[in-house]
Coordinates of C-alpha atoms in Angstrom, one line a residue:
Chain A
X285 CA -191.0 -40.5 99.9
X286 CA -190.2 -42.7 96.5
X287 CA -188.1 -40.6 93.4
X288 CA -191.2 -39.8 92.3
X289 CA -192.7 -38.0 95.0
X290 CA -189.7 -36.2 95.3
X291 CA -189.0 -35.1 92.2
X292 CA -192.8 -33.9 91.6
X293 CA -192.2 -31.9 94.6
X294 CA -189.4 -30.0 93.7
X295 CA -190.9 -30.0 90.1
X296 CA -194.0 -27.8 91.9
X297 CA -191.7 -25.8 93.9
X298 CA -189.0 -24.4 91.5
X299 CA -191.2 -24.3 88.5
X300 CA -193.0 -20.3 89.1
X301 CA -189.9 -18.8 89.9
X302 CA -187.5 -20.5 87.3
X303 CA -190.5 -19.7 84.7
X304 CA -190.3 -15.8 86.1
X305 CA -186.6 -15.8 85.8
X306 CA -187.1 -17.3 82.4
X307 CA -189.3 -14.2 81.3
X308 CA -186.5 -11.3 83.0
X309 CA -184.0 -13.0 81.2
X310 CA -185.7 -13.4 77.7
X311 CA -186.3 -9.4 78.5
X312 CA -183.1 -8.6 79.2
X313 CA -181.6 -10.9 75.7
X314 CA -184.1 -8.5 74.0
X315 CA -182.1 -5.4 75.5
X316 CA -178.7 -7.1 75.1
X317 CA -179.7 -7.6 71.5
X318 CA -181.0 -3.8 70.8
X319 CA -177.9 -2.7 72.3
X320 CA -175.1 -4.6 69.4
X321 CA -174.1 -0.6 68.6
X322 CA -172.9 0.1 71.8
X323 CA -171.2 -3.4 72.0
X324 CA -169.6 -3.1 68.8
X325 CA -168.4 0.7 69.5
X326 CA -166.9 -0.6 72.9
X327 CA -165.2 -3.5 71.8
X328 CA -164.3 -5.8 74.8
X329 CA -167.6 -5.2 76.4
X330 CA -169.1 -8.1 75.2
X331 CA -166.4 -9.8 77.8
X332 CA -167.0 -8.1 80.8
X333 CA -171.2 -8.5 80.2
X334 CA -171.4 -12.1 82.1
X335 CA -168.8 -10.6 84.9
X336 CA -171.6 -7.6 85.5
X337 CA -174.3 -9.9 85.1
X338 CA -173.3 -12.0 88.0
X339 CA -171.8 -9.7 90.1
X340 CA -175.4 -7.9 90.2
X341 CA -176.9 -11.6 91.2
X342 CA -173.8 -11.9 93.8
X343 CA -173.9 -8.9 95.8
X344 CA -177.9 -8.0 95.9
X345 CA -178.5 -11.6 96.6
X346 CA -176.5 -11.7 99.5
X347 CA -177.9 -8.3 100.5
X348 CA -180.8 -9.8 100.3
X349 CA -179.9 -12.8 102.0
X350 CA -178.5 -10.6 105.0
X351 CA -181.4 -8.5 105.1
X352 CA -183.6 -11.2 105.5
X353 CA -181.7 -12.8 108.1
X354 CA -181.5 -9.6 110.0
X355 CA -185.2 -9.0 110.1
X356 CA -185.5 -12.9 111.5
X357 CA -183.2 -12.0 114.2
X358 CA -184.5 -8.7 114.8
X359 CA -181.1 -6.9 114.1
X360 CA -183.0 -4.7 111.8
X361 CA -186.6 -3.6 111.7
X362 CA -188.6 -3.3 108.1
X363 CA -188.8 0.3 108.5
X364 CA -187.5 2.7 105.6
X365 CA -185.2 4.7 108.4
X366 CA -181.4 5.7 108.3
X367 CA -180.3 2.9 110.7
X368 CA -176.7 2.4 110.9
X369 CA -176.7 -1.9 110.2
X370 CA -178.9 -1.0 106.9
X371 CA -176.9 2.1 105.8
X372 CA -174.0 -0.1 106.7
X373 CA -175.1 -3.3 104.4
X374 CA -176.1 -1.0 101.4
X375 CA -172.7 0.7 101.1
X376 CA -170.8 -1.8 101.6
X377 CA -172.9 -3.9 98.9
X378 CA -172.7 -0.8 96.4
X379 CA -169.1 -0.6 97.3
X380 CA -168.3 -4.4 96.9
X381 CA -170.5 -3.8 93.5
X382 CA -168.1 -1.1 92.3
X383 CA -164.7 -2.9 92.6
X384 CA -166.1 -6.0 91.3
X385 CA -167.3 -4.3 88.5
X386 CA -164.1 -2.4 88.0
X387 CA -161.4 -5.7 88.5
X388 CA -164.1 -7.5 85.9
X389 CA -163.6 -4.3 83.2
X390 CA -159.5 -4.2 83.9
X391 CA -159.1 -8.4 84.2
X392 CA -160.6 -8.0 80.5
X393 CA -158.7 -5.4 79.1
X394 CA -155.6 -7.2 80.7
X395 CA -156.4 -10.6 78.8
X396 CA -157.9 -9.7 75.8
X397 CA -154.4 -7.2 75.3
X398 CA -152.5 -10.3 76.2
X399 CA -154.2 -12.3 73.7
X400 CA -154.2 -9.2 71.2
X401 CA -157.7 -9.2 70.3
X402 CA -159.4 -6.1 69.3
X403 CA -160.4 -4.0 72.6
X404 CA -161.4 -0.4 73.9
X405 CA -159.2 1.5 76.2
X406 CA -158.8 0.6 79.5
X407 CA -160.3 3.9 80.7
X408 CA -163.3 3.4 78.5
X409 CA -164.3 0.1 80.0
X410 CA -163.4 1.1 83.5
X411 CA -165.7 4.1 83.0
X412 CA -168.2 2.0 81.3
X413 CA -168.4 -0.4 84.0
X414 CA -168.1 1.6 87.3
X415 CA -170.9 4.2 85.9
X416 CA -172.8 1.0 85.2
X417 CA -172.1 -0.8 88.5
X418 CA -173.4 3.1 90.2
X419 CA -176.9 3.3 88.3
X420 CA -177.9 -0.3 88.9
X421 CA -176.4 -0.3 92.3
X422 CA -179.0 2.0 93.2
X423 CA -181.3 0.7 91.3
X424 CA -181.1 -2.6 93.0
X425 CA -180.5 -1.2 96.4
X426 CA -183.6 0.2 96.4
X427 CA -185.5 -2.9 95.0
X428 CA -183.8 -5.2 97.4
X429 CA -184.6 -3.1 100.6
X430 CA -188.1 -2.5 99.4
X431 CA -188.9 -6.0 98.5
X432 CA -187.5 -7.6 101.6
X433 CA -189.0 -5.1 103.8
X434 CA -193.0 -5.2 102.3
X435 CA -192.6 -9.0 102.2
X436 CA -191.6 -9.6 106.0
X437 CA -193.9 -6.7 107.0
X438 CA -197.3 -8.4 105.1
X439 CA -195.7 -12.0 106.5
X440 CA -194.2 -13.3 103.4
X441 CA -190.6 -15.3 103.9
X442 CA -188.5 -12.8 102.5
X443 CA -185.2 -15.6 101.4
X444 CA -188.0 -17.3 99.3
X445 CA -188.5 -14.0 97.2
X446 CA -185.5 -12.4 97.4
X447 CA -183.6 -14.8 95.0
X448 CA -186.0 -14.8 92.0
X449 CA -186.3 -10.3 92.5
X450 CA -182.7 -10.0 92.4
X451 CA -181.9 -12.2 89.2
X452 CA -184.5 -10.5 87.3
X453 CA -183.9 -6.9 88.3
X454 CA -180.3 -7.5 88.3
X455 CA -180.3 -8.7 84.8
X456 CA -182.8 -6.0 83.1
X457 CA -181.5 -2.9 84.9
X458 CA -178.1 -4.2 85.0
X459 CA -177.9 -4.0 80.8
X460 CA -180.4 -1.2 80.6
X461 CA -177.6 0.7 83.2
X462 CA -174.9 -0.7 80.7
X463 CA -176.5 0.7 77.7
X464 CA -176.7 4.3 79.3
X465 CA -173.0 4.2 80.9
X466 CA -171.7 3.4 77.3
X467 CA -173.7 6.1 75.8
X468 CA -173.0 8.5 78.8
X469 CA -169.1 7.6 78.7
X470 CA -168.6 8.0 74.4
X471 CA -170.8 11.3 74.6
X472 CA -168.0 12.5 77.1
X473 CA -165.2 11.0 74.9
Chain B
X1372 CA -172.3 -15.1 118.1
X1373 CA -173.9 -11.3 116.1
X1374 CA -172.4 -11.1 113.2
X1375 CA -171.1 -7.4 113.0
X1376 CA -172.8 -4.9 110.5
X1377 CA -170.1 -3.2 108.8
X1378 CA -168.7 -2.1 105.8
X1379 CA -165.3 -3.2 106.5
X1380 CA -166.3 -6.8 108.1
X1381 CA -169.2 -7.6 105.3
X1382 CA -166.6 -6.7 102.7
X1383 CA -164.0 -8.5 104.8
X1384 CA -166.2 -11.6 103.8
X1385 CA -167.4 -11.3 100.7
X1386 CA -164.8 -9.2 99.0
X1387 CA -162.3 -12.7 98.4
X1388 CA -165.0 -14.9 96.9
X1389 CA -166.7 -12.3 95.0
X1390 CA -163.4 -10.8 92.8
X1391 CA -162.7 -15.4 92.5
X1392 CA -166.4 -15.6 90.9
X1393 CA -165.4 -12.1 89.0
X1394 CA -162.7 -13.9 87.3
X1395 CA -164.6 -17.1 86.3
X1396 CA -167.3 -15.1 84.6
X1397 CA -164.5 -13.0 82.7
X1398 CA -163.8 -17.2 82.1
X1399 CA -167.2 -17.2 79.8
X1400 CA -166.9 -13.5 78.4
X1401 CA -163.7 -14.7 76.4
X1402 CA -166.1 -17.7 75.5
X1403 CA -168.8 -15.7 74.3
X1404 CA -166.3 -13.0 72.5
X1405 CA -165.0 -15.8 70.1
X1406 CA -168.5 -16.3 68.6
X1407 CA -169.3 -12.7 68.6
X1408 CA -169.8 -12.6 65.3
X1409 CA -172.5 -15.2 64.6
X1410 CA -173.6 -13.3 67.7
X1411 CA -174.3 -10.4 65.7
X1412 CA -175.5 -12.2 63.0
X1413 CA -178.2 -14.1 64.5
X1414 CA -180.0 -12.4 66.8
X1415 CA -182.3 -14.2 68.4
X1416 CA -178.8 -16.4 69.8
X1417 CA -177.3 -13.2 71.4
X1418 CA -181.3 -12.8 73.2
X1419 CA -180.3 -16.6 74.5
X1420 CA -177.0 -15.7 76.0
X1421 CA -178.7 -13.9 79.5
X1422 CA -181.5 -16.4 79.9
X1423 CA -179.2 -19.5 79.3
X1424 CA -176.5 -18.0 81.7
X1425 CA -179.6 -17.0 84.1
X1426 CA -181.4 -20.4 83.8
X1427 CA -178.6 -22.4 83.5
X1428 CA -177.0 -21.1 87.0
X1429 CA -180.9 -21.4 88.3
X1430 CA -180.8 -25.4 87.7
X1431 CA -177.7 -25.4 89.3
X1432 CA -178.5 -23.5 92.7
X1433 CA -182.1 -24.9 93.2
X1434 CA -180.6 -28.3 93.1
X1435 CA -177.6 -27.2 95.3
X1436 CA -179.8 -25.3 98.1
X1437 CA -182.7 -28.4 97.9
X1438 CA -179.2 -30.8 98.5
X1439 CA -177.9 -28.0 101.2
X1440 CA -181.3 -28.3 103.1
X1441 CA -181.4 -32.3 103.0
X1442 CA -177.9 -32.4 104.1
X1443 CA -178.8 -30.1 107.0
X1444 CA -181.5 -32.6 107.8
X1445 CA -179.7 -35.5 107.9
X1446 CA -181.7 -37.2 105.2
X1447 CA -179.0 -37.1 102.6
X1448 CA -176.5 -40.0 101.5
X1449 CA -174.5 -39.5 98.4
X1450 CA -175.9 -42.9 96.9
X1451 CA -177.6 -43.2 93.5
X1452 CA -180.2 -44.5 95.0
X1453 CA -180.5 -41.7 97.5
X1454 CA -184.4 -40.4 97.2
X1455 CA -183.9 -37.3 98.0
X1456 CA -180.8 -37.2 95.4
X1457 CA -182.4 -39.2 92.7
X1458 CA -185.6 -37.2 93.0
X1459 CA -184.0 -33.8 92.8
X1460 CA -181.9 -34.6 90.1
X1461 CA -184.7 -36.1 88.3
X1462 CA -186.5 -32.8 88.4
X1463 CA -183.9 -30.5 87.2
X1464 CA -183.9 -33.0 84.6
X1465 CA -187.6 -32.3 83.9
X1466 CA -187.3 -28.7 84.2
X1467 CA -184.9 -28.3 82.0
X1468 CA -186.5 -30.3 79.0
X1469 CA -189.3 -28.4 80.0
X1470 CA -188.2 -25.0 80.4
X1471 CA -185.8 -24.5 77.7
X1472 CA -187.8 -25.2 74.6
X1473 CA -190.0 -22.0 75.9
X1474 CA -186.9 -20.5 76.0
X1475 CA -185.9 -20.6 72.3
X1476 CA -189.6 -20.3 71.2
X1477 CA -189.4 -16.7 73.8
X1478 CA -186.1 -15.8 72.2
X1479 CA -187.4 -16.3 68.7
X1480 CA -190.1 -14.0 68.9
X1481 CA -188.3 -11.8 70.7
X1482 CA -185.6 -11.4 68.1
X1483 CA -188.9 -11.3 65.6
X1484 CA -190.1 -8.0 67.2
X1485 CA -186.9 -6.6 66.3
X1486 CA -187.6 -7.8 63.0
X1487 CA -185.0 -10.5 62.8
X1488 CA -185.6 -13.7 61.6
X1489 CA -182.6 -15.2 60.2
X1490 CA -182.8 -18.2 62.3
X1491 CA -186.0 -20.1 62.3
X1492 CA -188.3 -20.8 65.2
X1493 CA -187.5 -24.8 65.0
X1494 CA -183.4 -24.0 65.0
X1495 CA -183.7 -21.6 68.0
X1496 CA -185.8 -24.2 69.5
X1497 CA -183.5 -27.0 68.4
X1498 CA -180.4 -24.5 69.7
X1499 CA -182.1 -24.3 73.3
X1500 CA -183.4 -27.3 74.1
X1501 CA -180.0 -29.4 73.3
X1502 CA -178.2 -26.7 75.2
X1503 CA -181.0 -27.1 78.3
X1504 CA -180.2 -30.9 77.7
X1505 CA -176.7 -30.8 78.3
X1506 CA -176.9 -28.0 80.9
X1507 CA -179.2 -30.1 83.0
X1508 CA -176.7 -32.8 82.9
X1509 CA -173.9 -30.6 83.8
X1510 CA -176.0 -28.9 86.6
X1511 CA -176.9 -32.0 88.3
X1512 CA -173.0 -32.9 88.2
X1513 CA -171.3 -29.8 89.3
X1514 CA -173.9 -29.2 92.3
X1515 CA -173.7 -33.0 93.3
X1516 CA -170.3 -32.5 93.4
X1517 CA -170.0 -29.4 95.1
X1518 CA -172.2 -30.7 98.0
X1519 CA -170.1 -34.1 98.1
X1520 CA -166.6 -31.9 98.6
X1521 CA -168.2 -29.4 101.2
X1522 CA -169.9 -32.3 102.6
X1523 CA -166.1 -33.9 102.8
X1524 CA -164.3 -30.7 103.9
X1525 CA -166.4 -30.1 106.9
X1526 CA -167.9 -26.9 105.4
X1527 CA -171.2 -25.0 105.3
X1528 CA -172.2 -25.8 102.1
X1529 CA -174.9 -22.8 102.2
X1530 CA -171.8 -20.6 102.2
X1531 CA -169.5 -21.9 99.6
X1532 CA -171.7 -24.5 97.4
X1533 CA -174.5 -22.1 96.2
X1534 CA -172.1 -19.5 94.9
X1535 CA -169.6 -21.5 93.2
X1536 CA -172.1 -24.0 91.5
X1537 CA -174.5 -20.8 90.2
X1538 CA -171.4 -19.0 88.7
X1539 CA -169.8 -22.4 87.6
X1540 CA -173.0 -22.8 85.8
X1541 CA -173.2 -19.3 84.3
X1542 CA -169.9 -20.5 82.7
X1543 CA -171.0 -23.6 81.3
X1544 CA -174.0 -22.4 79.9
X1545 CA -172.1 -20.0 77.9
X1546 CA -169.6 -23.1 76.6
X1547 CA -172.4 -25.2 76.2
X1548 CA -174.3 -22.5 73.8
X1549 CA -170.9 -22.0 71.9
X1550 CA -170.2 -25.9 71.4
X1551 CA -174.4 -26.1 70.3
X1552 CA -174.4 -23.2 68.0
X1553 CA -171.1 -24.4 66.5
X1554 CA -173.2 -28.1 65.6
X1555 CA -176.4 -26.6 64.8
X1556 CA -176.4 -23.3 62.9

């Protein structure tokens, strides 16, 4: 195949889902932008948002990834049963999602301290971001397991879905989630 | 060889890289903290921040998965004359000068419906597509890149490359967004 071709090809290929991803992430920009009173009452925040961003897009992609893989292999089957590999997966995925999001909320307090800019207690973003981490967690576990499972079940390839889901949800739910945690976590306060 | 399902091996796997990437997108926080204020300011530039972060790291990880799956093929040879390198490159090019002047124009009117409209549509525009520019650039770097040194040290690169160029990308498109809006606006 010449350049060309090949570049038309990909073009094709990665346009939908980049354009879908596109849309998620204009959505959640809109969200991040209604939310600039909890940002400014939890000062430091603003730091930790990319952290929780990706660590959303880390953890549920390769849950997703796994999931997928499993269901090729016939390790799992796409049924919505306790089995021990799935309960397995989607702990250790929430879990991994927690301590991620909690080292990303204390790595920030610890620099921006060092570099004495303005920021929140350490308990306040730790709260912030483990309540956060817990709501989306779930939120994405049970988009992930759903997605993968109806895809492979009506024949779909569930890696070439999975990716594009997970961005999108991760991103909306995972600054909607923040929104509620700070509110949830100064109402306490 | 099954790969065990449990919580203590997955997280014996992905625990290492994932608290690395944690601390490279704390990286682009800091970034993004030091121009919180025209953040603030102009809103339809904090609605860019997630969808240049989110595109940005796209461009980077389609590239890096098509390279992964040519690599895997055999058909791959880091030459810039390479087809399949070329013509992949060439089309995160395109999507990018494509895709991000929707971008602004979506972050515009998005910042319109909540009634802001300090910036107008042509400098959001402007803003987004010079960032998508650059970003596209950098993307097609960092990916190549990535590929060439898992290519070099023997490893996987659907393990390691996919990861480290999305979240490298993140980063950039954060710094790129900073050094834009500190030209343009």
């Amino acid at each position: 195949m010449s350049i060309r071709d090949v570049a038309a090809d990909a073009y094709r290929e990665a346009a939908p889902a980049l354009v879908a991803s596109m849309l998620g992430g204009l959505f959640a920009g809109a969200v991040l932008s209604g939310m600039r009173a909890e940002l400014r009452a939890v000062p430091g925040l603003l730091v930790v948002v990319p952290a929780i961003l990706a660590t959303r897009g880390n953890v549920y992609g390769s849950l997703g990834a796994r999931l997928a893989t499993g269901l090729h292999q016939g390790l799992i089957r796409a049924e919505f049963e306790a089995d021990t590999r799935l309960v397995a997966a989607a702990s250790a995925a929430m879990a991994n999602g927690l301590l991620a999001s909690g080292f990303a909320a204390v790595l920030a307090f610890a620099v921006l301290d060092l570099l004495a800019r303005d920021v929140a207690g350490l308990g306040v973003l730790v709260a912030v971001a483990l309540i956060a981490g817990l709501l989306s967690g779930l939120v994405l576990t049970v988009a992930v397991v759903g997605v993968v499972f109806v895809a492979f079940r009506r024949g779909y390839n569930p890696d070439a879905i999975v990716g594009p889901v997970v961005t999108t949800t991760g991103d909306v739910f995972g600054l909607a989630c923040l929104v509620v945690a700070v509110r949830a976590v100064l109402g306490v306060m | 060889m099954p790969e065990e399902w449990t919580v203590e091996s997955i997280t014996r796997a992905m625990l290492p890289v994932l608290l690395g990437l944690t601390a490279v997108e704390i990286g682009s926080g800091l970034v993004l903290g030091t121009f919180e204020t025209t953040l603030y300011r102009y809103h339809s530039l904090l609605v860019l921040v997630p969808v240049t972060i989110g595109t940005a790291g796209n461009l980077g990880s389609i590239l890096a998965s098509r390279l992964s799956t040519s690599f895997h093929l055999g058909t791959l040879s880091f030459s810039p004359r390479d087809d399949d390198l070329a013509g992949n490159a060439l089309a995160i090019v395109t999507l990018a000068l494509t895709i991000f002047p929707l971008v602004g124009a979506g972050a515009w009117a998005a910042a319109g419906l909540t009634g802001s409209t300090a910036l107008s549509l042509l400098d959001v525009v402007a803003v987004s597509f010079a960032s998508g520019a650059a970003l596209a650039a950098l993307a097609v770097f960092v990916a190549v890149t990535a590929t060439y040194a898992a290519y070099r040290l023997s490893l996987d690169p659907d393990d390691v490359v996919i990861p480290v160029v999305t979240n490298v990308c993140d980063v950039l498109g954060v710094v790129v967004l900073f050094a834009v809006v500190q030209l343009l606006v």
